[in-house]
PDB file of C-alpha atoms in Angstrom:
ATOM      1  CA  UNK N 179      15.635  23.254  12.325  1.00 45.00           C
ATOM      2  CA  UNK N 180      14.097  22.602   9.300  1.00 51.00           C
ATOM      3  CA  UNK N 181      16.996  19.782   8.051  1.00 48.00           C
ATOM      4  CA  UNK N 182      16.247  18.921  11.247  1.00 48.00           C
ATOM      5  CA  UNK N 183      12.862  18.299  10.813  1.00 55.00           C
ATOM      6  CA  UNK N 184      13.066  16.934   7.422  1.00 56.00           C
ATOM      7  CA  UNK N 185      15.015  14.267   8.279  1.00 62.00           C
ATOM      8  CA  UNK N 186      12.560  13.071  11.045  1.00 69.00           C
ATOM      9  CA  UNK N 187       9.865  13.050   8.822  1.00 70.00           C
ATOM     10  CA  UNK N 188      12.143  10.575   6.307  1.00 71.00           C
ATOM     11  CA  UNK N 189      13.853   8.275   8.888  1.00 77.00           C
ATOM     12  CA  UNK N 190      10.033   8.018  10.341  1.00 81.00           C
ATOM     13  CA  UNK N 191       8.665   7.168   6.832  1.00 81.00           C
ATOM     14  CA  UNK N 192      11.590   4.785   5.595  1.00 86.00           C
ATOM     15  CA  UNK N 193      13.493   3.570   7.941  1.00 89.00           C
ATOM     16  CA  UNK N 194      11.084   1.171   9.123  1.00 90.00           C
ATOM     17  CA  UNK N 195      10.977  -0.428   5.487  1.00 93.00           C
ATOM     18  CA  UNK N 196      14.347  -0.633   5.919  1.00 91.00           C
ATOM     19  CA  UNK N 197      14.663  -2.772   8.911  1.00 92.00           C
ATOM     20  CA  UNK N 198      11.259  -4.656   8.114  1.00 93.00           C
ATOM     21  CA  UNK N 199      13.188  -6.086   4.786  1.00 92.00           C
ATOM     22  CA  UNK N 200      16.628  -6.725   6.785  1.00 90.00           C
ATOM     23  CA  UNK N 201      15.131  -8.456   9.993  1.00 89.00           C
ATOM     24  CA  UNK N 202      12.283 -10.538   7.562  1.00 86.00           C
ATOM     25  CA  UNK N 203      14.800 -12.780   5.688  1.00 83.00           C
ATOM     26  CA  UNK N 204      14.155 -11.096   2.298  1.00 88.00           C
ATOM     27  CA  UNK N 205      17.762  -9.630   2.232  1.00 84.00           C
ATOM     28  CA  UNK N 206      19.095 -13.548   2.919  1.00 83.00           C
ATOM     29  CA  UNK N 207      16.807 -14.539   0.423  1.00 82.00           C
ATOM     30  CA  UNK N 208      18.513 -11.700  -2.223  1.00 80.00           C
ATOM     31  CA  UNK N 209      14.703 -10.693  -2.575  1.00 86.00           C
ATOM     32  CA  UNK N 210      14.959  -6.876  -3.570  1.00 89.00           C
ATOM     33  CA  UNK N 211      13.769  -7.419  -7.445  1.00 92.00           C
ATOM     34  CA  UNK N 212      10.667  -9.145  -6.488  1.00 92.00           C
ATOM     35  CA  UNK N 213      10.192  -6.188  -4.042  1.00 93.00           C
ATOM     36  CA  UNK N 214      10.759  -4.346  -7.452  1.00 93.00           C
ATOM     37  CA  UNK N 215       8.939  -6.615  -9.215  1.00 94.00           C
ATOM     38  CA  UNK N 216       6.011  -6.362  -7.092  1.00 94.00           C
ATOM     39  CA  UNK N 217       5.780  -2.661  -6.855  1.00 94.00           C
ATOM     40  CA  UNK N 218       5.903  -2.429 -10.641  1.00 95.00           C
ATOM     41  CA  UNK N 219       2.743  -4.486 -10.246  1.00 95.00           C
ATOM     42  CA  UNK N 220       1.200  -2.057  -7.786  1.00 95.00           C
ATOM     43  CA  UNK N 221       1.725   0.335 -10.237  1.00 95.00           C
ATOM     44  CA  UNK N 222      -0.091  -1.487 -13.133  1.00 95.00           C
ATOM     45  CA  UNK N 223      -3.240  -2.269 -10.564  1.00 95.00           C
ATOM     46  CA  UNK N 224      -3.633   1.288  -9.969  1.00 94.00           C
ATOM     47  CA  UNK N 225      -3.431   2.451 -13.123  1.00 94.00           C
ATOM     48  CA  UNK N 226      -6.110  -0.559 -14.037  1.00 93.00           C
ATOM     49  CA  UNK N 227      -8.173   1.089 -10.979  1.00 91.00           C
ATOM     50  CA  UNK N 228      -8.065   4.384 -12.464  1.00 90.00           C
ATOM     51  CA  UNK N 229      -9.150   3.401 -15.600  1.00 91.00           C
ATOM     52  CA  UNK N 230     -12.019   1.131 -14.512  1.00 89.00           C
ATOM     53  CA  UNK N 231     -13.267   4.510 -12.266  1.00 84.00           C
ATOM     54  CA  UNK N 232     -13.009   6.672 -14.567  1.00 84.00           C
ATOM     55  CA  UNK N 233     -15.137   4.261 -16.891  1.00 84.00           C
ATOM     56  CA  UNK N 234     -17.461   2.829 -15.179  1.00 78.00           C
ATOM     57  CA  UNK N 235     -18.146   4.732 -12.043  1.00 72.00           C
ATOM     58  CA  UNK N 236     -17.948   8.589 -13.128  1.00 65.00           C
ATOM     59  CA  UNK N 237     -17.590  10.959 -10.428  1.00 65.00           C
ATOM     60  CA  UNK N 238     -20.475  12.308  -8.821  1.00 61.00           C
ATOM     61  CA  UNK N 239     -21.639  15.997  -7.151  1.00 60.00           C
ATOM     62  CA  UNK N 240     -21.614  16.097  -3.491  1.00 55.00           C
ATOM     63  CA  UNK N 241     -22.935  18.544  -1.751  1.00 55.00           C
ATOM     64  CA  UNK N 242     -19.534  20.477  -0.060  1.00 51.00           C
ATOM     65  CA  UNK N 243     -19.042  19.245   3.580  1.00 57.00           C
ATOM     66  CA  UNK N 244     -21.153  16.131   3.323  1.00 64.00           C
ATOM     67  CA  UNK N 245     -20.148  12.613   2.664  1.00 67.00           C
ATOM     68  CA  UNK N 246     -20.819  10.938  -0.582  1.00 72.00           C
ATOM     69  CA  UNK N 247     -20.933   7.461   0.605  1.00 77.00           C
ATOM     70  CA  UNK N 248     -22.415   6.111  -2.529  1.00 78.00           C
ATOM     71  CA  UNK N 249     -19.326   7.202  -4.548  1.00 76.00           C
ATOM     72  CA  UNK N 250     -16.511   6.204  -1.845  1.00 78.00           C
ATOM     73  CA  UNK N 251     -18.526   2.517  -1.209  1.00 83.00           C
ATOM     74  CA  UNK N 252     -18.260   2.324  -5.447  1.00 81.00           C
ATOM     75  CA  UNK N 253     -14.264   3.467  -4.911  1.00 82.00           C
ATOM     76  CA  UNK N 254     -13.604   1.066  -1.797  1.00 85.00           C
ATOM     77  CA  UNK N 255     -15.199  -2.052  -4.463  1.00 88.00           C
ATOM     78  CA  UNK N 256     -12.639  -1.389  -6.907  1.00 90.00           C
ATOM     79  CA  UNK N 257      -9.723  -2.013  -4.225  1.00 89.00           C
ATOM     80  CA  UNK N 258     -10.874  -5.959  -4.813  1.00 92.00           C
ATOM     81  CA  UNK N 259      -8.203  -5.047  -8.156  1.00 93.00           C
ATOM     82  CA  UNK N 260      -5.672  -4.758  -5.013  1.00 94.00           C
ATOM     83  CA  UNK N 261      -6.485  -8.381  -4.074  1.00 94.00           C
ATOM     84  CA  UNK N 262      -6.493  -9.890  -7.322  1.00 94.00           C
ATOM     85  CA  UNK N 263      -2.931  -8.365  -7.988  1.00 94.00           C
ATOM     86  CA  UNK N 264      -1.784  -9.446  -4.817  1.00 94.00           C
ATOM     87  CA  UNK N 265      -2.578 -12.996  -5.759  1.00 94.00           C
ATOM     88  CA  UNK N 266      -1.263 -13.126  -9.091  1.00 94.00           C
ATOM     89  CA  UNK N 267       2.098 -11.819  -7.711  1.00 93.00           C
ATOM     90  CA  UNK N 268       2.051 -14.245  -4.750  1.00 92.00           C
ATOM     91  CA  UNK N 269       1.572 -17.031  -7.527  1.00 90.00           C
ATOM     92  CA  UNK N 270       4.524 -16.115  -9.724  1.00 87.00           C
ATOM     93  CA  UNK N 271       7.150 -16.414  -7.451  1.00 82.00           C
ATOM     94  CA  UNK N 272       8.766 -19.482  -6.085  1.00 75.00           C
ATOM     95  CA  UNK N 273       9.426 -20.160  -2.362  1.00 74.00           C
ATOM     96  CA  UNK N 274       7.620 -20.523   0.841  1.00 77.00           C
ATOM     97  CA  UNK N 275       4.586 -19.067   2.264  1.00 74.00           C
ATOM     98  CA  UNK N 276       6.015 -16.478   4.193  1.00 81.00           C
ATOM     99  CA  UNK N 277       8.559 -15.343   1.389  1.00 88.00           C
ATOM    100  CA  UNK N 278       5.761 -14.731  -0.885  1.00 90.00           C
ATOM    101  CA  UNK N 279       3.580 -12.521   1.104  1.00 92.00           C
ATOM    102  CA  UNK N 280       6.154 -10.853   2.500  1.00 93.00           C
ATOM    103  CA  UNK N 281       7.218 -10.172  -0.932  1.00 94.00           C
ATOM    104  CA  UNK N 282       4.150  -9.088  -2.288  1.00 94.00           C
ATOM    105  CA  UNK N 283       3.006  -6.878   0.766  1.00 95.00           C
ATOM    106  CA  UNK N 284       7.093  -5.192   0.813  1.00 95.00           C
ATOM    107  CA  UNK N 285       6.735  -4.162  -2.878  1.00 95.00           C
ATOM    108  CA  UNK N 286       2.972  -2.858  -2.488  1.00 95.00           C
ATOM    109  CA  UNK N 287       3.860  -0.976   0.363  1.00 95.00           C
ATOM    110  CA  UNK N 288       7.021   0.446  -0.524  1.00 94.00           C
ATOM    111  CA  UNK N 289       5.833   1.488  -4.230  1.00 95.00           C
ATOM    112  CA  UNK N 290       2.352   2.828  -2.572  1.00 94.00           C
ATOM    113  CA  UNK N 291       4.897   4.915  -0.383  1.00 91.00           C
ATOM    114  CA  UNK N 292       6.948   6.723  -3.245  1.00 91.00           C
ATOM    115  CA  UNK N 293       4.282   7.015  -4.997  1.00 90.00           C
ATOM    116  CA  UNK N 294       1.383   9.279  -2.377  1.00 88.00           C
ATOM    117  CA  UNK N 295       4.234  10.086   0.146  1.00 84.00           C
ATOM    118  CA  UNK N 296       7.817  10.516  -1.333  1.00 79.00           C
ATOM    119  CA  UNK N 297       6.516  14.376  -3.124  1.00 77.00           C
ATOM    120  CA  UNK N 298       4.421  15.986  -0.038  1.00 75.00           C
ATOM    121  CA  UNK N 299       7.276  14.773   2.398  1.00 72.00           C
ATOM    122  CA  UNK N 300      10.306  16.146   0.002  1.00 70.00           C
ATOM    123  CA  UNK N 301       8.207  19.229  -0.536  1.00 69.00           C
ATOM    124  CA  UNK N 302       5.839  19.930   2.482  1.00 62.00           C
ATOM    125  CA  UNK N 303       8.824  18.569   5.750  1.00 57.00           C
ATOM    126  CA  UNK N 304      11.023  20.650   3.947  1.00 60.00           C
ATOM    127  CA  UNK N 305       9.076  24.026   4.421  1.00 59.00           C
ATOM    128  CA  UNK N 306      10.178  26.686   6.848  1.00 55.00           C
ATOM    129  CA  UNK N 307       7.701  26.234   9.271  1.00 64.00           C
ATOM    130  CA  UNK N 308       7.087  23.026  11.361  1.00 65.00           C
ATOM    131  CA  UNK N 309       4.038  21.532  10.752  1.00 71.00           C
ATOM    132  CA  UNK N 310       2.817  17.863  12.650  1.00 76.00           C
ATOM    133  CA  UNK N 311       0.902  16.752   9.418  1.00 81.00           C
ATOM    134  CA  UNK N 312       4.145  15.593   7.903  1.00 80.00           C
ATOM    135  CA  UNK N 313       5.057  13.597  10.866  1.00 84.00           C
ATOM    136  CA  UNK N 314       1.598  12.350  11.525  1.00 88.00           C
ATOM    137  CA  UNK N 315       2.091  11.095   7.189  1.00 86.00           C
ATOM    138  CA  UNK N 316       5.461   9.526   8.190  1.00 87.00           C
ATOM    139  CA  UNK N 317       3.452   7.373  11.014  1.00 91.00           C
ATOM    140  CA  UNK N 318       0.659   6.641   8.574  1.00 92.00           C
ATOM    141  CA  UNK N 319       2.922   4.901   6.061  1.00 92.00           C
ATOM    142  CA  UNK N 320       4.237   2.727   9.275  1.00 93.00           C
ATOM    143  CA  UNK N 321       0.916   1.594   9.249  1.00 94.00           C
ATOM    144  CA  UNK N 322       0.024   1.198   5.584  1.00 94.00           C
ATOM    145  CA  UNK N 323       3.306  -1.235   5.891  1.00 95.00           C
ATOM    146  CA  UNK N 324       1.779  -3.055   8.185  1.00 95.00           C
ATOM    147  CA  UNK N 325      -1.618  -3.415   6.340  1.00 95.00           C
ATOM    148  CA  UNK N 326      -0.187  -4.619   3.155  1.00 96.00           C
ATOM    149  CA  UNK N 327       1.629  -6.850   4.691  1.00 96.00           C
ATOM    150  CA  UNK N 328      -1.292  -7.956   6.373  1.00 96.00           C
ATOM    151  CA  UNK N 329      -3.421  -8.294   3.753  1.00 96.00           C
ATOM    152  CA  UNK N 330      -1.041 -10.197   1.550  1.00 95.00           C
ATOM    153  CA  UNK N 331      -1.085 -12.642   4.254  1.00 95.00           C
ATOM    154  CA  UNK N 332      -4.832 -12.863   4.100  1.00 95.00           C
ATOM    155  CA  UNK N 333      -5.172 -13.751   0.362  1.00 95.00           C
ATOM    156  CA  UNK N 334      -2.114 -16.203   0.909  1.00 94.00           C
ATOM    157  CA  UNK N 335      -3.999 -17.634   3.467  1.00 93.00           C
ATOM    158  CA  UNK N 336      -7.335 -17.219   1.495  1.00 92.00           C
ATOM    159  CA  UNK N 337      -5.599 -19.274  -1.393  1.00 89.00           C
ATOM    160  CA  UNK N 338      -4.595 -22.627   0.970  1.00 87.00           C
ATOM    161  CA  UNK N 339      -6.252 -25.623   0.558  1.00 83.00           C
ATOM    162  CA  UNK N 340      -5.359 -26.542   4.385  1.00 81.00           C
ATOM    163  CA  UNK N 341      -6.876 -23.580   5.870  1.00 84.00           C
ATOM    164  CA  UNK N 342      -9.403 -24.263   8.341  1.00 84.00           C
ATOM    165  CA  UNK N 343     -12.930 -23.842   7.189  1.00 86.00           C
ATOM    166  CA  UNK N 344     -13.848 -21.997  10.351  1.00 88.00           C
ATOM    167  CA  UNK N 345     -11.200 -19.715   9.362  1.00 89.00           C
ATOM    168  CA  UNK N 346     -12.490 -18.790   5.964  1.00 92.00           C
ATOM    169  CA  UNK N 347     -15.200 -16.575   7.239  1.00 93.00           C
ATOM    170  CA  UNK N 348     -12.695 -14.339   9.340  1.00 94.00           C
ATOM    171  CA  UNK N 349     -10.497 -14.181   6.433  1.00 94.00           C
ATOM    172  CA  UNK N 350     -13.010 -12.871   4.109  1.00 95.00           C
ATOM    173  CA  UNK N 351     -14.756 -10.646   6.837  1.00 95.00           C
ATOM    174  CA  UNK N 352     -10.784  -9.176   7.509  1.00 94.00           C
ATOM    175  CA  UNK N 353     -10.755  -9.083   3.487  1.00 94.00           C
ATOM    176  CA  UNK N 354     -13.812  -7.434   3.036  1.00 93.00           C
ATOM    177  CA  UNK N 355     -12.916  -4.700   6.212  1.00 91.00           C
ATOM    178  CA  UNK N 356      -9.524  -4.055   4.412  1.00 90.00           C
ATOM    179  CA  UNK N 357     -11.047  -2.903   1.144  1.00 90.00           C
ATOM    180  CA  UNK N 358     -13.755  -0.991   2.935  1.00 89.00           C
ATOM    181  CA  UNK N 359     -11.097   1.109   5.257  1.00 88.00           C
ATOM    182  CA  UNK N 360     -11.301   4.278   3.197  1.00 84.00           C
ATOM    183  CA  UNK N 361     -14.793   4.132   3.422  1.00 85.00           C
ATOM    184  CA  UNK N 362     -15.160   3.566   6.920  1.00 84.00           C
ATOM    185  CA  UNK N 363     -12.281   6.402   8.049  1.00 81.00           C
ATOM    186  CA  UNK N 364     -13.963   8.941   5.949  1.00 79.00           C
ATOM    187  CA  UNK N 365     -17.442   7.764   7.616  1.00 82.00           C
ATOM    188  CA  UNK N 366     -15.217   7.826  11.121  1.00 77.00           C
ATOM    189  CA  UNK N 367     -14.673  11.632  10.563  1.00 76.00           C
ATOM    190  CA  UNK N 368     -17.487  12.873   9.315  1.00 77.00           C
ATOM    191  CA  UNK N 369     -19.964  11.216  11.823  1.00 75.00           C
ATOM    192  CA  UNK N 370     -17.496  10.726  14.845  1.00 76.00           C
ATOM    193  CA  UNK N 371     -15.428  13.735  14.039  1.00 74.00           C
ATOM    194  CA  UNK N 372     -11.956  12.129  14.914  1.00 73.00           C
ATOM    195  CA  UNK N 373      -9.585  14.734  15.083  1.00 79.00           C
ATOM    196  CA  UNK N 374      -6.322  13.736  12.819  1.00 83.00           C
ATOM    197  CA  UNK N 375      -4.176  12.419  15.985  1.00 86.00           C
ATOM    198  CA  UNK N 376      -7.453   9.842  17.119  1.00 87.00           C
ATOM    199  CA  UNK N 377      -7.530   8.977  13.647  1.00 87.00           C
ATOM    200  CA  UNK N 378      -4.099   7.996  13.355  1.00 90.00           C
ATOM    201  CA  UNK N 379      -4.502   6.141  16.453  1.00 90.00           C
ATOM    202  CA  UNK N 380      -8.076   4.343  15.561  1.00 87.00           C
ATOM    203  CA  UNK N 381      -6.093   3.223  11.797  1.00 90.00           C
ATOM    204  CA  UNK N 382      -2.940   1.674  14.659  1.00 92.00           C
ATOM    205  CA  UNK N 383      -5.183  -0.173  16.145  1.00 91.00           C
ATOM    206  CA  UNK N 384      -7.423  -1.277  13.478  1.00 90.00           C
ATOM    207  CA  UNK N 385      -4.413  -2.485  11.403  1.00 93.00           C
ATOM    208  CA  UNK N 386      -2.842  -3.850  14.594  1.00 94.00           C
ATOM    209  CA  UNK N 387      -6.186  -5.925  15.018  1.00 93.00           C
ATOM    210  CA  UNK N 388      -6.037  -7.625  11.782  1.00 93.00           C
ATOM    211  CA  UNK N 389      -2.354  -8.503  11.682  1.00 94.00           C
ATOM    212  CA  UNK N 390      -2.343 -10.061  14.956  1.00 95.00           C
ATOM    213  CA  UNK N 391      -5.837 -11.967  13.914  1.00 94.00           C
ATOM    214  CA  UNK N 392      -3.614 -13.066  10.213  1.00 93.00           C
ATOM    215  CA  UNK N 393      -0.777 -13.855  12.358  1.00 92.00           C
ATOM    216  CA  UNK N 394      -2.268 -16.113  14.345  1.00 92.00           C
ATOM    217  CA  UNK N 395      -4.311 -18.003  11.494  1.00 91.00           C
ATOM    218  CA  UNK N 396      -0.859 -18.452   9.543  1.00 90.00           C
ATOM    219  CA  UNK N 397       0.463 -20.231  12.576  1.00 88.00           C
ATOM    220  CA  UNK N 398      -2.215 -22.322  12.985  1.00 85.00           C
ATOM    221  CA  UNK N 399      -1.833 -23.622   9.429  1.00 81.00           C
ATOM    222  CA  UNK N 400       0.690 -27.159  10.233  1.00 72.00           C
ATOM    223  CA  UNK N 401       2.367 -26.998   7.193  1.00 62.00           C
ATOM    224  CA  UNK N 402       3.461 -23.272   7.933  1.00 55.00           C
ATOM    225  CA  UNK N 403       6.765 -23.909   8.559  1.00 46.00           C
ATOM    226  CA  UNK N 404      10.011 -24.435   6.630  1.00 43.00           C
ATOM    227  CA  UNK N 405       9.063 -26.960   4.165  1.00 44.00           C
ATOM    228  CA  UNK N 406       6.199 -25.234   3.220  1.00 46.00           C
ATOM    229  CA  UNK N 407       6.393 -23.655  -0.505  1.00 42.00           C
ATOM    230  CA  UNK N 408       2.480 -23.447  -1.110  1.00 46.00           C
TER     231      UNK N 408
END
């Protein structure tokens, strides 16, 4: 029962990455160092994140129980790093617009996954006694696929000199909402009290909100299609 369970909790959390990159056209494109190469990124942006917080915005007393929204607000700012290194990835690699973010948002993704997920779900789904927190994590890094992707499209999109200018305010709004997510999930369960199910749930839609919003702005762009390597 506990194999059993264990390798739910794994085919949940990775086999969706798996089909994502087959079914995309990364694997035709031979993509899997940039995926690489982008995740090695992620890795530098966080540790540039860490280093900034731990600098400049020192971590304060909260009173046990309550929310410090000061402190997460100053945390959710320094996810702009995220954006930055999502563009600078996007920019140094050849190929069309859909390679690129797809690229970029893989790599984040899959590196943000071994890197907060891979221990607990080795560890904790491995335990003797069943416990739904491990599936509900599988689900959740469905999701944070999803976003990355998602948001990778945005600056892509942000970064286009064709995009419509009464698209630029949605992107930036959608921009400013994905940095600000932490923030407003821990403000979601502290004044709403969202149990961890409805949370899950209220992040699924959210995140299924903005990609459908990206989506449809990256069609809308004419030069979106196959000769387009901006």
């Amino acid at each position: 029962m506990t194999f059993f369970h264990f390798g739910n909790c794994v085919a949940l959390a990775y086999v969706p990455y798996v089909i994502v990159y087959k079914c995309s056209g990364l694997a035709e494109y031979s993509a899997f160092w940039k995926c690489v190469q982008a995740g090695g990124a992620y890795l530098f942006t966080q540790l540039c994140k860490m280093l900034l917080l731990a600098t400049f915005f020192p971590t304060t007393e909260a009173v046990a129980g309550s929310l410090d929204i000061t402190g997460e607000f100053l945390k959710s700012t320094v996810d702009i790093i995220d954006l930055i290194g999502l563009h600078i990835v996007m920019s140094k690699f050849a190929g069309k617009g859909q390679l690129k973010f797809m690229i970029a948002g893989m790599g984040w993704a899959t590196a943000e996954l071994i890197v907060t997920r891979f221990i607990p779900l080795w560890m904790g789904a491995r335990g003797v006694e069943f416990d739904w927190k491990y599936i509900q994590m599988s689900f959740d890094s469905n999701i944070s696929l999803i976003h990355h992707i998602s948001v990778a499209m945005l600056v892509w999109l942000y970064s286009r000199s064709d995009l419509q200018k009464t698209s630029l305010p949605i992107v930036l709004t959608l921009l400013g909402l994905a940095c600000y997510r932490p923030l407003i999930v821990e403000i979601l369960m502290q004044a709403v009290g969202l149990g961890s199910w409805m949370l899950l749930l209220a992040k699924a839609g959210f995140t299924s909100v903005v990609a459908l919003i990206s989506l449809q702005m990256y069609l809308s762009i004419p030069s979106q299609g196959t000769n387009s390597y901006y």
